[in-house]
PDB file of C-alpha atoms in Angstrom:
ATOM      1  CA  GLN S   1     -29.410 -51.844 -55.162  1.00 66.00           C
ATOM      2  CA  PRO S   2     -29.099 -55.174 -53.360  1.00 74.00           C
ATOM      3  CA  ARG S   3     -30.995 -55.669 -50.123  1.00 80.00           C
ATOM      4  CA  PRO S   4     -29.062 -54.347 -47.143  1.00 81.00           C
ATOM      5  CA  THR S   5     -27.849 -57.275 -45.047  1.00 84.00           C
ATOM      6  CA  SER S   6     -28.855 -55.597 -41.785  1.00 85.00           C
ATOM      7  CA  GLY S   7     -32.224 -54.517 -43.181  1.00 91.00           C
ATOM      8  CA  TYR S   8     -33.652 -51.371 -44.703  1.00 94.00           C
ATOM      9  CA  GLY S   9     -33.865 -48.099 -42.870  1.00 94.00           C
ATOM     10  CA  MET S  10     -37.366 -46.823 -42.240  1.00 97.00           C
ATOM     11  CA  THR S  11     -38.491 -43.224 -42.570  1.00 97.00           C
ATOM     12  CA  LEU S  12     -41.892 -42.115 -41.338  1.00 98.00           C
ATOM     13  CA  LEU S  13     -42.842 -39.173 -43.554  1.00 97.00           C
ATOM     14  CA  LEU S  14     -46.058 -37.798 -42.068  1.00 97.00           C
ATOM     15  CA  HIS S  15     -48.567 -35.994 -44.279  1.00 95.00           C
ATOM     16  CA  SER S  16     -50.048 -32.524 -43.885  1.00 94.00           C
ATOM     17  CA  LEU S  17     -53.551 -31.497 -42.847  1.00 94.00           C
ATOM     18  CA  SER S  18     -56.182 -32.120 -45.539  1.00 89.00           C
ATOM     19  CA  THR S  19     -53.910 -34.423 -47.539  1.00 92.00           C
ATOM     20  CA  SER S  20     -53.288 -38.165 -47.509  1.00 88.00           C
ATOM     21  CA  TYR S  21     -50.717 -40.912 -47.860  1.00 90.00           C
ATOM     22  CA  ASN S  22     -49.999 -39.912 -51.461  1.00 91.00           C
ATOM     23  CA  GLN S  23     -48.968 -36.317 -50.655  1.00 90.00           C
ATOM     24  CA  PHE S  24     -45.286 -36.970 -51.352  1.00 92.00           C
ATOM     25  CA  THR S  25     -45.700 -39.207 -54.398  1.00 89.00           C
ATOM     26  CA  GLY S  26     -43.455 -37.878 -57.097  1.00 84.00           C
ATOM     27  CA  SER S  27     -41.774 -35.342 -54.823  1.00 90.00           C
ATOM     28  CA  ARG S  28     -38.099 -35.096 -54.037  1.00 92.00           C
ATOM     29  CA  ASN S  29     -39.085 -35.163 -50.361  1.00 92.00           C
ATOM     30  CA  GLN S  30     -39.945 -38.840 -50.606  1.00 92.00           C
ATOM     31  CA  SER S  31     -37.265 -39.907 -53.083  1.00 92.00           C
ATOM     32  CA  GLU S  32     -34.364 -38.061 -51.415  1.00 95.00           C
ATOM     33  CA  PHE S  33     -35.316 -39.532 -48.047  1.00 95.00           C
ATOM     34  CA  GLY S  34     -35.550 -43.018 -49.549  1.00 94.00           C
ATOM     35  CA  GLU S  35     -32.223 -42.932 -51.369  1.00 93.00           C
ATOM     36  CA  ARG S  36     -30.129 -42.328 -48.239  1.00 91.00           C
ATOM     37  CA  GLY S  37     -27.342 -44.757 -47.422  1.00 87.00           C
ATOM     38  CA  SER S  38     -28.147 -48.331 -48.388  1.00 86.00           C
ATOM     39  CA  GLY S  39     -31.837 -47.472 -48.788  1.00 88.00           C
ATOM     40  CA  SER S  40     -34.617 -46.372 -46.489  1.00 95.00           C
ATOM     41  CA  ILE S  41     -38.212 -47.398 -46.959  1.00 96.00           C
ATOM     42  CA  VAL S  42     -40.332 -44.252 -46.744  1.00 96.00           C
ATOM     43  CA  ILE S  43     -43.869 -44.681 -45.469  1.00 96.00           C
ATOM     44  CA  THR S  44     -46.619 -42.096 -45.262  1.00 95.00           C
ATOM     45  CA  PRO S  45     -49.529 -43.658 -43.380  1.00 95.00           C
ATOM     46  CA  GLU S  46     -53.068 -42.470 -44.062  1.00 94.00           C
ATOM     47  CA  ALA S  47     -53.402 -41.851 -40.302  1.00 90.00           C
ATOM     48  CA  ARG S  48     -57.109 -42.663 -40.538  1.00 90.00           C
ATOM     49  CA  GLY S  49     -57.778 -39.549 -42.569  1.00 87.00           C
ATOM     50  CA  PRO S  50     -56.672 -36.032 -43.402  1.00 86.00           C
ATOM     51  CA  ASP S  51     -56.908 -34.424 -39.967  1.00 92.00           C
ATOM     52  CA  GLY S  52     -56.077 -36.817 -37.102  1.00 91.00           C
ATOM     53  CA  SER S  53     -53.029 -34.881 -35.868  1.00 93.00           C
ATOM     54  CA  TYR S  54     -51.240 -38.181 -35.214  1.00 94.00           C
ATOM     55  CA  GLY S  55     -53.001 -38.805 -31.926  1.00 91.00           C
ATOM     56  CA  SER S  56     -55.333 -41.615 -30.861  1.00 93.00           C
ATOM     57  CA  TYR S  57     -56.532 -43.652 -33.886  1.00 93.00           C
ATOM     58  CA  ALA S  58     -54.345 -41.654 -36.266  1.00 93.00           C
ATOM     59  CA  ALA S  59     -51.247 -42.666 -34.281  1.00 95.00           C
ATOM     60  CA  ALA S  60     -52.451 -46.267 -34.121  1.00 96.00           C
ATOM     61  CA  ASP S  61     -52.633 -46.282 -37.906  1.00 96.00           C
ATOM     62  CA  VAL S  62     -48.985 -45.183 -38.117  1.00 97.00           C
ATOM     63  CA  PHE S  63     -47.914 -48.196 -36.069  1.00 97.00           C
ATOM     64  CA  GLU S  64     -50.200 -50.560 -37.984  1.00 97.00           C
ATOM     65  CA  VAL S  65     -48.620 -49.469 -41.275  1.00 97.00           C
ATOM     66  CA  TRP S  66     -45.150 -49.760 -39.752  1.00 97.00           C
ATOM     67  CA  ALA S  67     -45.945 -53.330 -38.609  1.00 97.00           C
ATOM     68  CA  ASP S  68     -47.263 -54.208 -42.076  1.00 97.00           C
ATOM     69  CA  VAL S  69     -44.077 -52.930 -43.711  1.00 97.00           C
ATOM     70  CA  ALA S  70     -42.005 -54.918 -41.186  1.00 96.00           C
ATOM     71  CA  ARG S  71     -43.939 -58.080 -42.109  1.00 97.00           C
ATOM     72  CA  ASN S  72     -43.006 -57.620 -45.768  1.00 95.00           C
ATOM     73  CA  TYR S  73     -39.484 -56.162 -45.603  1.00 94.00           C
ATOM     74  CA  ARG S  74     -36.550 -56.731 -43.332  1.00 94.00           C
ATOM     75  CA  LEU S  75     -36.104 -53.484 -41.405  1.00 96.00           C
ATOM     76  CA  ASP S  76     -33.144 -52.408 -39.327  1.00 95.00           C
ATOM     77  CA  PRO S  77     -34.940 -51.324 -36.117  1.00 92.00           C
ATOM     78  CA  ASP S  78     -32.028 -49.067 -35.182  1.00 94.00           C
ATOM     79  CA  TRP S  79     -32.191 -47.070 -38.438  1.00 95.00           C
ATOM     80  CA  THR S  80     -35.540 -45.335 -38.034  1.00 97.00           C
ATOM     81  CA  VAL S  81     -36.309 -41.638 -38.341  1.00 98.00           C
ATOM     82  CA  VAL S  82     -39.419 -39.467 -38.387  1.00 98.00           C
ATOM     83  CA  ALA S  83     -40.201 -36.424 -40.523  1.00 98.00           C
ATOM     84  CA  GLY S  84     -43.275 -34.589 -41.707  1.00 98.00           C
ATOM     85  CA  TYR S  85     -44.743 -31.448 -43.205  1.00 97.00           C
ATOM     86  CA  SER S  86     -47.158 -29.072 -41.417  1.00 96.00           C
ATOM     87  CA  MET S  87     -49.533 -31.329 -39.437  1.00 96.00           C
ATOM     88  CA  GLY S  88     -46.899 -33.978 -40.143  1.00 97.00           C
ATOM     89  CA  GLY S  89     -44.284 -31.655 -38.629  1.00 97.00           C
ATOM     90  CA  PHE S  90     -46.373 -31.405 -35.473  1.00 97.00           C
ATOM     91  CA  GLY S  91     -46.797 -35.196 -35.641  1.00 97.00           C
ATOM     92  CA  THR S  92     -43.029 -35.572 -35.940  1.00 98.00           C
ATOM     93  CA  PHE S  93     -42.637 -33.892 -32.567  1.00 98.00           C
ATOM     94  CA  LYS S  94     -45.615 -35.735 -31.073  1.00 97.00           C
ATOM     95  CA  LEU S  95     -44.442 -39.236 -31.997  1.00 97.00           C
ATOM     96  CA  ALA S  96     -40.762 -38.574 -31.248  1.00 97.00           C
ATOM     97  CA  GLU S  97     -41.708 -37.125 -27.841  1.00 97.00           C
ATOM     98  CA  GLN S  98     -43.996 -40.050 -26.993  1.00 96.00           C
ATOM     99  CA  PHE S  99     -41.663 -42.764 -28.318  1.00 97.00           C
ATOM    100  CA  PRO S 100     -38.101 -41.390 -28.128  1.00 97.00           C
ATOM    101  CA  ASP S 101     -36.592 -44.866 -28.027  1.00 97.00           C
ATOM    102  CA  LEU S 102     -37.828 -45.599 -31.567  1.00 97.00           C
ATOM    103  CA  PHE S 103     -36.218 -42.776 -33.548  1.00 98.00           C
ATOM    104  CA  ALA S 104     -32.642 -41.784 -34.327  1.00 98.00           C
ATOM    105  CA  ARG S 105     -33.511 -38.306 -35.653  1.00 98.00           C
ATOM    106  CA  ALA S 106     -36.476 -36.029 -36.321  1.00 98.00           C
ATOM    107  CA  GLN S 107     -36.994 -33.517 -39.123  1.00 98.00           C
ATOM    108  CA  PRO S 108     -40.208 -31.474 -38.825  1.00 98.00           C
ATOM    109  CA  THR S 109     -40.957 -29.031 -41.644  1.00 98.00           C
ATOM    110  CA  VAL S 110     -43.268 -26.106 -40.777  1.00 98.00           C
ATOM    111  CA  GLY S 111     -44.181 -27.746 -37.487  1.00 97.00           C
ATOM    112  CA  ALA S 112     -43.570 -27.253 -33.781  1.00 97.00           C
ATOM    113  CA  SER S 113     -44.051 -28.998 -30.466  1.00 96.00           C
ATOM    114  CA  THR S 114     -47.294 -28.250 -28.686  1.00 88.00           C
ATOM    115  CA  ASN S 115     -46.669 -30.499 -25.701  1.00 77.00           C
ATOM    116  CA  ASP S 116     -44.100 -28.645 -23.614  1.00 73.00           C
ATOM    117  CA  PRO S 117     -43.597 -31.230 -20.844  1.00 85.00           C
ATOM    118  CA  MET S 118     -43.025 -33.999 -23.414  1.00 94.00           C
ATOM    119  CA  ILE S 119     -40.357 -32.093 -25.340  1.00 96.00           C
ATOM    120  CA  ASP S 120     -37.909 -32.986 -22.546  1.00 96.00           C
ATOM    121  CA  SER S 121     -37.951 -36.593 -23.818  1.00 97.00           C
ATOM    122  CA  LEU S 122     -36.065 -35.579 -27.009  1.00 98.00           C
ATOM    123  CA  ARG S 123     -32.712 -35.684 -25.204  1.00 97.00           C
ATOM    124  CA  ASN S 124     -31.282 -38.373 -27.505  1.00 97.00           C
ATOM    125  CA  ILE S 125     -32.982 -37.299 -30.744  1.00 98.00           C
ATOM    126  CA  PRO S 126     -31.274 -34.572 -32.778  1.00 98.00           C
ATOM    127  CA  VAL S 127     -33.878 -32.358 -34.464  1.00 98.00           C
ATOM    128  CA  LEU S 128     -33.655 -30.297 -37.655  1.00 98.00           C
ATOM    129  CA  MET S 129     -36.555 -27.811 -37.735  1.00 98.00           C
ATOM    130  CA  TRP S 130     -37.417 -26.047 -41.010  1.00 98.00           C
ATOM    131  CA  ASN S 131     -39.824 -23.135 -40.735  1.00 98.00           C
ATOM    132  CA  GLY S 132     -40.869 -20.173 -42.883  1.00 97.00           C
ATOM    133  CA  ALA S 133     -40.297 -16.606 -41.670  1.00 96.00           C
ATOM    134  CA  ALA S 134     -43.677 -15.441 -42.983  1.00 96.00           C
ATOM    135  CA  ASP S 135     -45.630 -18.646 -42.342  1.00 97.00           C
ATOM    136  CA  GLU S 136     -49.247 -17.682 -41.828  1.00 96.00           C
ATOM    137  CA  LEU S 137     -50.119 -20.990 -40.111  1.00 96.00           C
ATOM    138  CA  VAL S 138     -47.012 -21.948 -38.125  1.00 96.00           C
ATOM    139  CA  GLY S 139     -45.432 -18.627 -37.282  1.00 96.00           C
ATOM    140  CA  PRO S 140     -42.648 -17.717 -34.875  1.00 96.00           C
ATOM    141  CA  GLU S 141     -45.122 -17.686 -31.990  1.00 96.00           C
ATOM    142  CA  LEU S 142     -45.250 -21.495 -32.410  1.00 96.00           C
ATOM    143  CA  TYR S 143     -41.791 -22.577 -33.537  1.00 97.00           C
ATOM    144  CA  LEU S 144     -39.670 -20.172 -31.441  1.00 96.00           C
ATOM    145  CA  PRO S 145     -40.940 -21.512 -28.070  1.00 96.00           C
ATOM    146  CA  THR S 146     -40.069 -25.019 -29.280  1.00 97.00           C
ATOM    147  CA  ALA S 147     -36.535 -23.939 -30.221  1.00 97.00           C
ATOM    148  CA  THR S 148     -36.181 -21.964 -26.990  1.00 96.00           C
ATOM    149  CA  ARG S 149     -37.119 -25.004 -24.899  1.00 96.00           C
ATOM    150  CA  LEU S 150     -34.703 -27.269 -26.811  1.00 97.00           C
ATOM    151  CA  ASP S 151     -32.009 -24.627 -26.279  1.00 96.00           C
ATOM    152  CA  GLU S 152     -32.757 -24.355 -22.543  1.00 96.00           C
ATOM    153  CA  LEU S 153     -32.419 -28.127 -22.247  1.00 96.00           C
ATOM    154  CA  GLY S 154     -29.101 -28.084 -24.114  1.00 97.00           C
ATOM    155  CA  TYR S 155     -30.419 -30.555 -26.682  1.00 98.00           C
ATOM    156  CA  ARG S 156     -29.040 -31.050 -30.184  1.00 98.00           C
ATOM    157  CA  TYR S 157     -31.235 -29.178 -32.626  1.00 98.00           C
ATOM    158  CA  GLU S 158     -31.048 -26.736 -35.489  1.00 98.00           C
ATOM    159  CA  LEU S 159     -33.725 -24.245 -36.439  1.00 98.00           C
ATOM    160  CA  ASP S 160     -33.531 -23.074 -40.040  1.00 98.00           C
ATOM    161  CA  VAL S 161     -35.916 -20.199 -40.811  1.00 98.00           C
ATOM    162  CA  PHE S 162     -36.402 -19.571 -44.519  1.00 97.00           C
ATOM    163  CA  ALA S 163     -37.018 -16.016 -45.675  1.00 95.00           C
ATOM    164  CA  PRO S 164     -38.945 -15.306 -47.685  1.00 89.00           C
ATOM    165  CA  GLY S 165     -40.982 -18.289 -46.768  1.00 91.00           C
ATOM    166  CA  GLU S 166     -44.626 -18.929 -46.163  1.00 95.00           C
ATOM    167  CA  HIS S 167     -46.364 -22.167 -45.270  1.00 97.00           C
ATOM    168  CA  ASN S 168     -46.038 -23.939 -48.624  1.00 95.00           C
ATOM    169  CA  SER S 169     -42.731 -22.475 -49.839  1.00 96.00           C
ATOM    170  CA  LEU S 170     -40.637 -25.485 -48.863  1.00 95.00           C
ATOM    171  CA  ALA S 171     -43.069 -27.914 -50.493  1.00 94.00           C
ATOM    172  CA  ILE S 172     -43.125 -25.869 -53.703  1.00 93.00           C
ATOM    173  CA  ASN S 173     -39.321 -25.603 -53.712  1.00 94.00           C
ATOM    174  CA  ASP S 174     -39.165 -29.416 -53.263  1.00 95.00           C
ATOM    175  CA  GLU S 175     -35.499 -29.553 -52.279  1.00 95.00           C
ATOM    176  CA  PHE S 176     -34.942 -31.872 -49.346  1.00 96.00           C
ATOM    177  CA  ASP S 177     -31.365 -33.032 -49.932  1.00 96.00           C
ATOM    178  CA  GLN S 178     -30.075 -31.191 -46.838  1.00 97.00           C
ATOM    179  CA  ALA S 179     -32.825 -32.722 -44.687  1.00 98.00           C
ATOM    180  CA  ALA S 180     -32.003 -36.139 -46.140  1.00 97.00           C
ATOM    181  CA  ALA S 181     -28.321 -35.567 -45.334  1.00 97.00           C
ATOM    182  CA  PHE S 182     -29.254 -34.653 -41.752  1.00 98.00           C
ATOM    183  CA  LEU S 183     -31.336 -37.831 -41.354  1.00 98.00           C
ATOM    184  CA  GLY S 184     -28.553 -39.825 -43.014  1.00 96.00           C
ATOM    185  CA  ASP S 185     -28.034 -43.304 -41.664  1.00 94.00           C
ATOM    186  CA  ALA S 186     -28.052 -42.321 -37.989  1.00 94.00           C
ATOM    187  CA  THR S 187     -29.135 -45.068 -35.644  1.00 95.00           C
ATOM    188  CA  VAL S 188     -31.130 -45.096 -32.444  1.00 94.00           C
TER     189      VAL S 188
END
């Protein structure tokens, strides 16, 4: 494909706990997200290690990687989305809540928001939540309060609960075309 004249889209695809920047290498998660529209660059920062929860230095690393990509590729700053799996799903909420002006959409997989007052900042960010009905790590006691709060606020979100589905079912299934379609080429 030729370079997009307005710049590439950028997708933050945040890794899970105890994994690293190469978690999505060879998966459809990464390739389906990257092949949207005229092309989105998909980055999975190391986040300073396997367990930083995308706060403090781990969040700084995300922005350092983003800046490095922007130095090397022309990015369309309006076509930026955030997604992630497990700890990356929690990070999806965390970064979108802290920096709502940077993202057009958010797609957390087996994640939830743990910062109730900050969830109010998602007013302009549609969210597609994917969770497993029998998830032993991120169960309904975590993702239902997030969905309930988004519902109370009248925000645009969708909660898809997969049954049967445990914590790694969606990764093993490796079908992210519907999530990619949701992220699409939406702009900030």
